[in-house]
Coordinates of C-alpha atoms and ligand atoms in Angstrom, one line a residue:
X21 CA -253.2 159.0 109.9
X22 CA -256.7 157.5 110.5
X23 CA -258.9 156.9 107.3
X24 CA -262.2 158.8 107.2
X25 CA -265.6 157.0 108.2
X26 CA -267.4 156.7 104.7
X27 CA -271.2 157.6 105.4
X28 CA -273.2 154.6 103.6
X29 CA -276.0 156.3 102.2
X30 CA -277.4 153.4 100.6
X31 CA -277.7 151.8 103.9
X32 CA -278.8 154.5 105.9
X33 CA -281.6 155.3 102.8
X34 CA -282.2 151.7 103.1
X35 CA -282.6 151.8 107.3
X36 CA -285.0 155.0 106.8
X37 CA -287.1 153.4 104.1
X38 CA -287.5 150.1 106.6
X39 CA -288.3 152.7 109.3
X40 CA -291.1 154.4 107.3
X41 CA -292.4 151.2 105.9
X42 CA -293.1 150.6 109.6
X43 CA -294.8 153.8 110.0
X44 CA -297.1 153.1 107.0
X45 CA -298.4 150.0 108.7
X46 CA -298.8 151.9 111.5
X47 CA -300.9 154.6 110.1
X48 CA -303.0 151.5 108.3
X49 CA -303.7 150.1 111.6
X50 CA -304.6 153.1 113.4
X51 CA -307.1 155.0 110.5
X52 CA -306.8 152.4 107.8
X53 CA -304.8 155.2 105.3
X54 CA -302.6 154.0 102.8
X55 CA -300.0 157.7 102.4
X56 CA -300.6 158.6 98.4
X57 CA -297.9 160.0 96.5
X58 CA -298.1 161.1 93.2
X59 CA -295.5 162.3 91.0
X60 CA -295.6 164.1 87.3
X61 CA -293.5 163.6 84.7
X62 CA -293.3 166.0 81.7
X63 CA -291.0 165.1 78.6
X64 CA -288.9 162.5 78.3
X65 CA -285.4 163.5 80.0
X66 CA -283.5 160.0 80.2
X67 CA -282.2 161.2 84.1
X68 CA -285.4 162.4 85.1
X69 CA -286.8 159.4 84.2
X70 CA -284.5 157.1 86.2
X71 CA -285.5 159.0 89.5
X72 CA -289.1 158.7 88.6
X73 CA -288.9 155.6 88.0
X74 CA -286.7 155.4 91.4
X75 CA -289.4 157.2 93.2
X76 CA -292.2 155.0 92.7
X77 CA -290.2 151.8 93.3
X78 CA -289.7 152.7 96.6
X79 CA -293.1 154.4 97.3
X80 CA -294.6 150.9 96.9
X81 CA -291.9 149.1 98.7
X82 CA -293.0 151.5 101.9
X83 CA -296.3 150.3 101.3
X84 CA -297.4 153.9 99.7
X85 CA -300.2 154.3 97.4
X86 CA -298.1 155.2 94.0
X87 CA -299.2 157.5 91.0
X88 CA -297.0 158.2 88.7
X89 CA -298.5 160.5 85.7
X90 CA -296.4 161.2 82.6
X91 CA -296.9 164.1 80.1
X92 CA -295.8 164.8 76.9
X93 CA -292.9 167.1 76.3
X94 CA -295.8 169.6 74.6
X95 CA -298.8 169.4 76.9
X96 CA -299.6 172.9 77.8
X97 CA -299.0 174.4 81.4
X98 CA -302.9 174.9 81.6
X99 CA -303.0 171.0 81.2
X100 CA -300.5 170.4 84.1
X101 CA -302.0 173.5 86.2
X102 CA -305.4 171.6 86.5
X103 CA -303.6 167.8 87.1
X104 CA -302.2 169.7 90.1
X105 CA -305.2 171.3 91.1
X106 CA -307.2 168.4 91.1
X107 CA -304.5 166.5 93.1
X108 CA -304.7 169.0 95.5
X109 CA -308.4 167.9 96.3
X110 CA -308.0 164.5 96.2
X111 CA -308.0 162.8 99.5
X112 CA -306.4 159.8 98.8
X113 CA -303.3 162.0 97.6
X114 CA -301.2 163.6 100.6
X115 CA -297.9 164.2 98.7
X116 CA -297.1 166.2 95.0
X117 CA -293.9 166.2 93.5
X118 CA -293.7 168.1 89.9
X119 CA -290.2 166.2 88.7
X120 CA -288.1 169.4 87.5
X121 CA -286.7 170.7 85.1
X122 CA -289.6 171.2 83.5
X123 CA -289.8 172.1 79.1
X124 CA -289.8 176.1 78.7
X125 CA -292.6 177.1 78.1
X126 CA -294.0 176.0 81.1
X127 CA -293.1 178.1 84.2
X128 CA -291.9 176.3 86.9
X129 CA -293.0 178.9 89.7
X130 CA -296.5 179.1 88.7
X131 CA -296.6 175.0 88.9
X132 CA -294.9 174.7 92.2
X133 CA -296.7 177.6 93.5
X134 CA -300.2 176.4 93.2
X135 CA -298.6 172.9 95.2
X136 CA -301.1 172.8 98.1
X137 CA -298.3 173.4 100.9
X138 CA -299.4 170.5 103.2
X139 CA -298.5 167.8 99.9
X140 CA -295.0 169.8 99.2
X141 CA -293.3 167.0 99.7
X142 CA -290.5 168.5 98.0
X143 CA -290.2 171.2 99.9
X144 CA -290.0 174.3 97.7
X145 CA -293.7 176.2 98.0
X146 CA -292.7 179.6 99.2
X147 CA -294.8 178.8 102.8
X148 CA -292.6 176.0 103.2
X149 CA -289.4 178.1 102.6
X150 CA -290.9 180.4 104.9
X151 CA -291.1 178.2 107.8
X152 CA -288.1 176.4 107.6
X153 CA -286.2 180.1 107.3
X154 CA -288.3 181.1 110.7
X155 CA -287.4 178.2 112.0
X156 CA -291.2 176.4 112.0
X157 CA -289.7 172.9 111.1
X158 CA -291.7 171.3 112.9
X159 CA -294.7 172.9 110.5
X160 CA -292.8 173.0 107.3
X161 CA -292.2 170.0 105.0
X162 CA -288.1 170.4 104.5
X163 CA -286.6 169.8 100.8
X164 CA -285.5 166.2 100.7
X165 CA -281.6 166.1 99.5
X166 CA -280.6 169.1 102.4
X167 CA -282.9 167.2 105.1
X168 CA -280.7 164.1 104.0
X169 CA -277.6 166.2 104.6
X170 CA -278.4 166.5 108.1
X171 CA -279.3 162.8 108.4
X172 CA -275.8 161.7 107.5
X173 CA -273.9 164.7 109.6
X174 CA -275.9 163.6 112.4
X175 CA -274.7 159.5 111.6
X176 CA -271.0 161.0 111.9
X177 CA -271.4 163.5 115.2
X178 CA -275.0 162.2 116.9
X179 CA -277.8 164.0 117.5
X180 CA -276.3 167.0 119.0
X181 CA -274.9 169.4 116.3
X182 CA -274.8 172.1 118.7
X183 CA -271.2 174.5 118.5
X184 CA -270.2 173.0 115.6
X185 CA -269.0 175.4 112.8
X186 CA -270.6 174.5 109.4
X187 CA -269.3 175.9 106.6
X188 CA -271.6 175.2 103.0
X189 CA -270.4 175.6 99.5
X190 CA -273.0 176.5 97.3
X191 CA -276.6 179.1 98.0
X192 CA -279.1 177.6 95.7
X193 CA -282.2 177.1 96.9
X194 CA -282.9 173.7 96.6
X195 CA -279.8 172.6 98.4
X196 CA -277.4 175.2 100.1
X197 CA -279.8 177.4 101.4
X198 CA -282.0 174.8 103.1
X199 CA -279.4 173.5 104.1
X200 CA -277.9 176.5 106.0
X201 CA -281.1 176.6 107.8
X202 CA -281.4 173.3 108.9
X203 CA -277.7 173.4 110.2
X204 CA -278.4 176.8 111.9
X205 CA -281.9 175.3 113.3
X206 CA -279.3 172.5 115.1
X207 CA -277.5 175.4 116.6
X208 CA -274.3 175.0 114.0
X209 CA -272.4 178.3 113.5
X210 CA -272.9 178.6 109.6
X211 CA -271.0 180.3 107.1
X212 CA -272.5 180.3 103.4
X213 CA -269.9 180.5 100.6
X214 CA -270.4 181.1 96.9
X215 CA -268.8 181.5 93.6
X216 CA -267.6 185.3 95.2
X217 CA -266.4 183.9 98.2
X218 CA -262.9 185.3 99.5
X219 CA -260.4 182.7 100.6
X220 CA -262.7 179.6 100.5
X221 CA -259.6 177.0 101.2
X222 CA -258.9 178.9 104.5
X223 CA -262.7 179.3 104.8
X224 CA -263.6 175.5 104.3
X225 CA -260.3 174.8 106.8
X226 CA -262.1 176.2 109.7
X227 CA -265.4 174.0 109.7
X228 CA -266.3 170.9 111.4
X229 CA -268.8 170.5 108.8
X230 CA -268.1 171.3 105.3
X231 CA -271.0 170.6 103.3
X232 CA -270.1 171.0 99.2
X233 CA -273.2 172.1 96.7
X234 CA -270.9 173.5 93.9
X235 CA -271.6 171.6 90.9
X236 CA -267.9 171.5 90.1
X237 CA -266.3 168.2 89.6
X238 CA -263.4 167.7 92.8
X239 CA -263.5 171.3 93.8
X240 CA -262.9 170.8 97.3
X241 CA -259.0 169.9 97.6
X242 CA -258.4 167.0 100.4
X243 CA -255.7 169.8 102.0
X244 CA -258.9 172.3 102.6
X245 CA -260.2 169.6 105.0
X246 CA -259.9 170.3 108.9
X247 CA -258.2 167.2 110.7
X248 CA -261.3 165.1 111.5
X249 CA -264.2 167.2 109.6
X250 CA -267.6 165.6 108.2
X251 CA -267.9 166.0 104.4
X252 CA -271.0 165.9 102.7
X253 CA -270.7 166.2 99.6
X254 CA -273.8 166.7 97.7
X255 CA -272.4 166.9 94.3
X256 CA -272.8 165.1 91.1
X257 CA -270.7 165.6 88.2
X258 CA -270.4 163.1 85.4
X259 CA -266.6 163.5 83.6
X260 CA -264.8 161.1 81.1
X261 CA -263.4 158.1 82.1
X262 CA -261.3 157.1 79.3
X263 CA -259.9 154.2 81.4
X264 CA -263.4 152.5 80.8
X265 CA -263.5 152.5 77.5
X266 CA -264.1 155.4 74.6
X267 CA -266.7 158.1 75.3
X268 CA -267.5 156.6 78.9
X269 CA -268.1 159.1 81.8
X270 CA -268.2 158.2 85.5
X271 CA -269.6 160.3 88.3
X272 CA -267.7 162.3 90.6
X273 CA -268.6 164.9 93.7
X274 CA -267.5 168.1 94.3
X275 CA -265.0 167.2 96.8
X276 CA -261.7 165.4 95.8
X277 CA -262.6 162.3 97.5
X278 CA -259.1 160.2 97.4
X279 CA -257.4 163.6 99.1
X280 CA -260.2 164.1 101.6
X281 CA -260.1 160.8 102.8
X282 CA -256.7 160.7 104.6
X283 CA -258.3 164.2 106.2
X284 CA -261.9 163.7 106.9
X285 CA -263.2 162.3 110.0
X286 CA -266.3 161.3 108.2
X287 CA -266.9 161.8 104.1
X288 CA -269.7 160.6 101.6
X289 CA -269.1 158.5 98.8
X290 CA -270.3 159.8 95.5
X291 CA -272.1 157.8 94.3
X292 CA -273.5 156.5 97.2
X293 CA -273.6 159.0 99.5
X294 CA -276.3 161.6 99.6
X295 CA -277.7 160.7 96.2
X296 CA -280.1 157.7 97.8
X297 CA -280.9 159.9 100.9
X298 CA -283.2 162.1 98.6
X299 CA -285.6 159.4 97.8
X300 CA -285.4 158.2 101.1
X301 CA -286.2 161.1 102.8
X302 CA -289.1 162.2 100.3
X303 CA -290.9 158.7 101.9
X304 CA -290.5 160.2 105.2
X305 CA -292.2 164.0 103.8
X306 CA -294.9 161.9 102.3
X307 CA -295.8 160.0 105.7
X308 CA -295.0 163.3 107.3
X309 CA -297.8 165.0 105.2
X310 CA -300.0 162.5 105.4
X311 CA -300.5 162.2 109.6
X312 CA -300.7 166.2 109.2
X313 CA -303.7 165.8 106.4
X314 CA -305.5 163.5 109.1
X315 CA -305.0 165.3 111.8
X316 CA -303.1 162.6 113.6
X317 CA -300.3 163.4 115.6
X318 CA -296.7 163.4 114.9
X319 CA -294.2 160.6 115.8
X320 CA -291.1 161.0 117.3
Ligands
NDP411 P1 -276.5 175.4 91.5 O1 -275.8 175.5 90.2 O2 -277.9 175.9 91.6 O3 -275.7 176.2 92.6 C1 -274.3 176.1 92.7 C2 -273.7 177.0 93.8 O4 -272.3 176.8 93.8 C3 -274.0 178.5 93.5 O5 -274.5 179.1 94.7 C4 -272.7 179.0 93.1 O6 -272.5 180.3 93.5 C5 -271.7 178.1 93.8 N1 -270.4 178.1 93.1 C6 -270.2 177.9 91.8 N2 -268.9 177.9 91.5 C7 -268.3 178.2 92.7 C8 -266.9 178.4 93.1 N3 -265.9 178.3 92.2 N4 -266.7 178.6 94.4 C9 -267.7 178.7 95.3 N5 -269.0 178.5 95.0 C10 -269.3 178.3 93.7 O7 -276.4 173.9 92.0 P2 -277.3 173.0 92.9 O8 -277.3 173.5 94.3 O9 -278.6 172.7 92.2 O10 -276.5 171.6 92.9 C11 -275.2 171.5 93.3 C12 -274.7 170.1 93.1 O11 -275.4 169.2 93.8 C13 -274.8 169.7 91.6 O12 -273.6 168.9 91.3 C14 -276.0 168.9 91.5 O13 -276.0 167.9 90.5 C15 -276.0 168.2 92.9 N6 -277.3 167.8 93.4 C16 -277.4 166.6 93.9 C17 -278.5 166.1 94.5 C18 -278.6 164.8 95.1 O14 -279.6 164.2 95.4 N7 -277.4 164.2 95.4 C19 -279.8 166.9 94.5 C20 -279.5 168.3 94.0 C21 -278.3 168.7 93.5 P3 -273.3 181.6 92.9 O15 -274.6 181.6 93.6 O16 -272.5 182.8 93.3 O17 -273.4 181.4 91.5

């Protein structure tokens, strides 16, 4: 039995980052535009933190104008309501990203709502959930962590996804339903299992593409995998690890990776897999938005 072809996301994230720090020079040379992200902060959660922190790294590395604003855990949601609406008119701002969760009393619906849609870079205004589901990608700004999905199927199989059956485990709306769409928008045959899904070994046996978004720590049994499948596996669960020493965790996916391997035709690590994809591809959004803002054209 052949081993699977592990999908590097750290090197692909890394190839997509080079690629949009080319674009940003571009777009200086043409109009002279530095692409403006600005993320918001509110508390002080210690993993929230670590992506923000991740975030803005790499914005500058691409060349981006950074902003990173952080609020205290008790700032009101009028507070953060007029931060966003002022970013909104800002010119030299073409992506907003609200870092979630956000504390109680806040709602997190009225904040993303009032997102202009053209700087959602993150994808989840309701106009951008629209157009992805009617199949407008082209207009829409696609959630970050399911457009990497597709980047790394697409490493495994080539552009053409057409035929393939996809099967995804998990129908939130930050990850398995965006990422149902995108596959269907590739012409995938797609199946969407859940937590009252009937039969999902036998289910997750017939796909080519089994992407998991369960939350559960090695779900996905190696003996569920089809001979020469791609897994994505989107998931990140943190369990003990007493060999490291007491009270040390490590991170896991949802699939059982060490069983999938001797299965899979191509698998992501966890970590390492889809984890730096979603920063990478929230670069591309932001350069995305910004050509859209300035009415330039699109590039390939
Ligand atoms: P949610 O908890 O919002 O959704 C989990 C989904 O899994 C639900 O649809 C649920 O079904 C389904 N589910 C739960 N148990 C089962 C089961 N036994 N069998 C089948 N389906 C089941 O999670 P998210 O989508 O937000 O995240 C999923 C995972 O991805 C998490 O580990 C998260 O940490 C990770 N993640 C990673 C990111 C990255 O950048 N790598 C980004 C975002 C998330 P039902 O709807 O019926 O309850």
């Amino acid at each position: 039995m052949t081993e699977a072809l592990i999908l590097n996301g750290k090197a692909i994230a890394a190839s997509v980052t080079d690629e949009i720090t080319a674009r940003t020079a571009r777009l200086a040379a043409e109009i002279g535009v530095k692409p403006g992200l600005a993320v918001v902060i509110v508390g002080e959660d210690p993993a929230s933190q670590v992506y923000v922190r991740n975030k803005g790294r790499t914005a500058s590395a691409c060349g981006f104008n950074s902003i990173t604003h952080t609020l205290s855990v008790d700032v009101s949601e009028e507070k953060l309501l007029a931060l966003v609406a002022e970013m909104n008119e800002d010119q030299a701002i073409h992506g907003i990203l609200v870092q979630l969760p956000l504390p109680k009393h806040i709602s997190e619906n009225k904040v993303l709502n009032l997102i202009k849609p053209e700087k959602d870079v993150d994808g989840f205004h309701p106009i951008n959930v629209g157009l992805l589901g009617s199949g407008n990608t082209d207009r829409a700004l696609v959630p970050c962590t399911p457009a990497g999905c597709v980047l790394l199927t697409k490493r495994a199989l080539g552009a053409d996804l057409s035929g393939k059956t996809a099967v995804i485990v998990g129908r939130s709306n930050i990850v398995g339903k965006p990422v149902a769409q995108l596959l269907l928008q590739e012409n995938c045959t797609v199946t969407i299992a859940h937590s009252r899904t009937k039969d999902l070994p036998d289910l997750v046996r017939g796909a080519d593409i089994v992407v998991a978004a369960v939350g559960r720590p090695q779900m996905i049994r190696g003996d569920w995998i089809k001979a020469g499948a791609t897994v994505i596996d989107v998931g990140m669960n943190r369990i003990p690890a007493p060999e490291k020493g007491e009270g040390k965790t490590r991170l896991v996916g949802d699939v059982a990776y060490d069983e999938a391997l001797g299965h899979a035709g191509a698998i992501t690590p966890v970590p390492g897999g889809v984890g730096p994809m979603t920063i990478a591809m929230l670069m591309s959004n932001t350069v995305t938005a910004a050509r859209r803002l300035l009415g330039l054209t699109e590039e390939p």
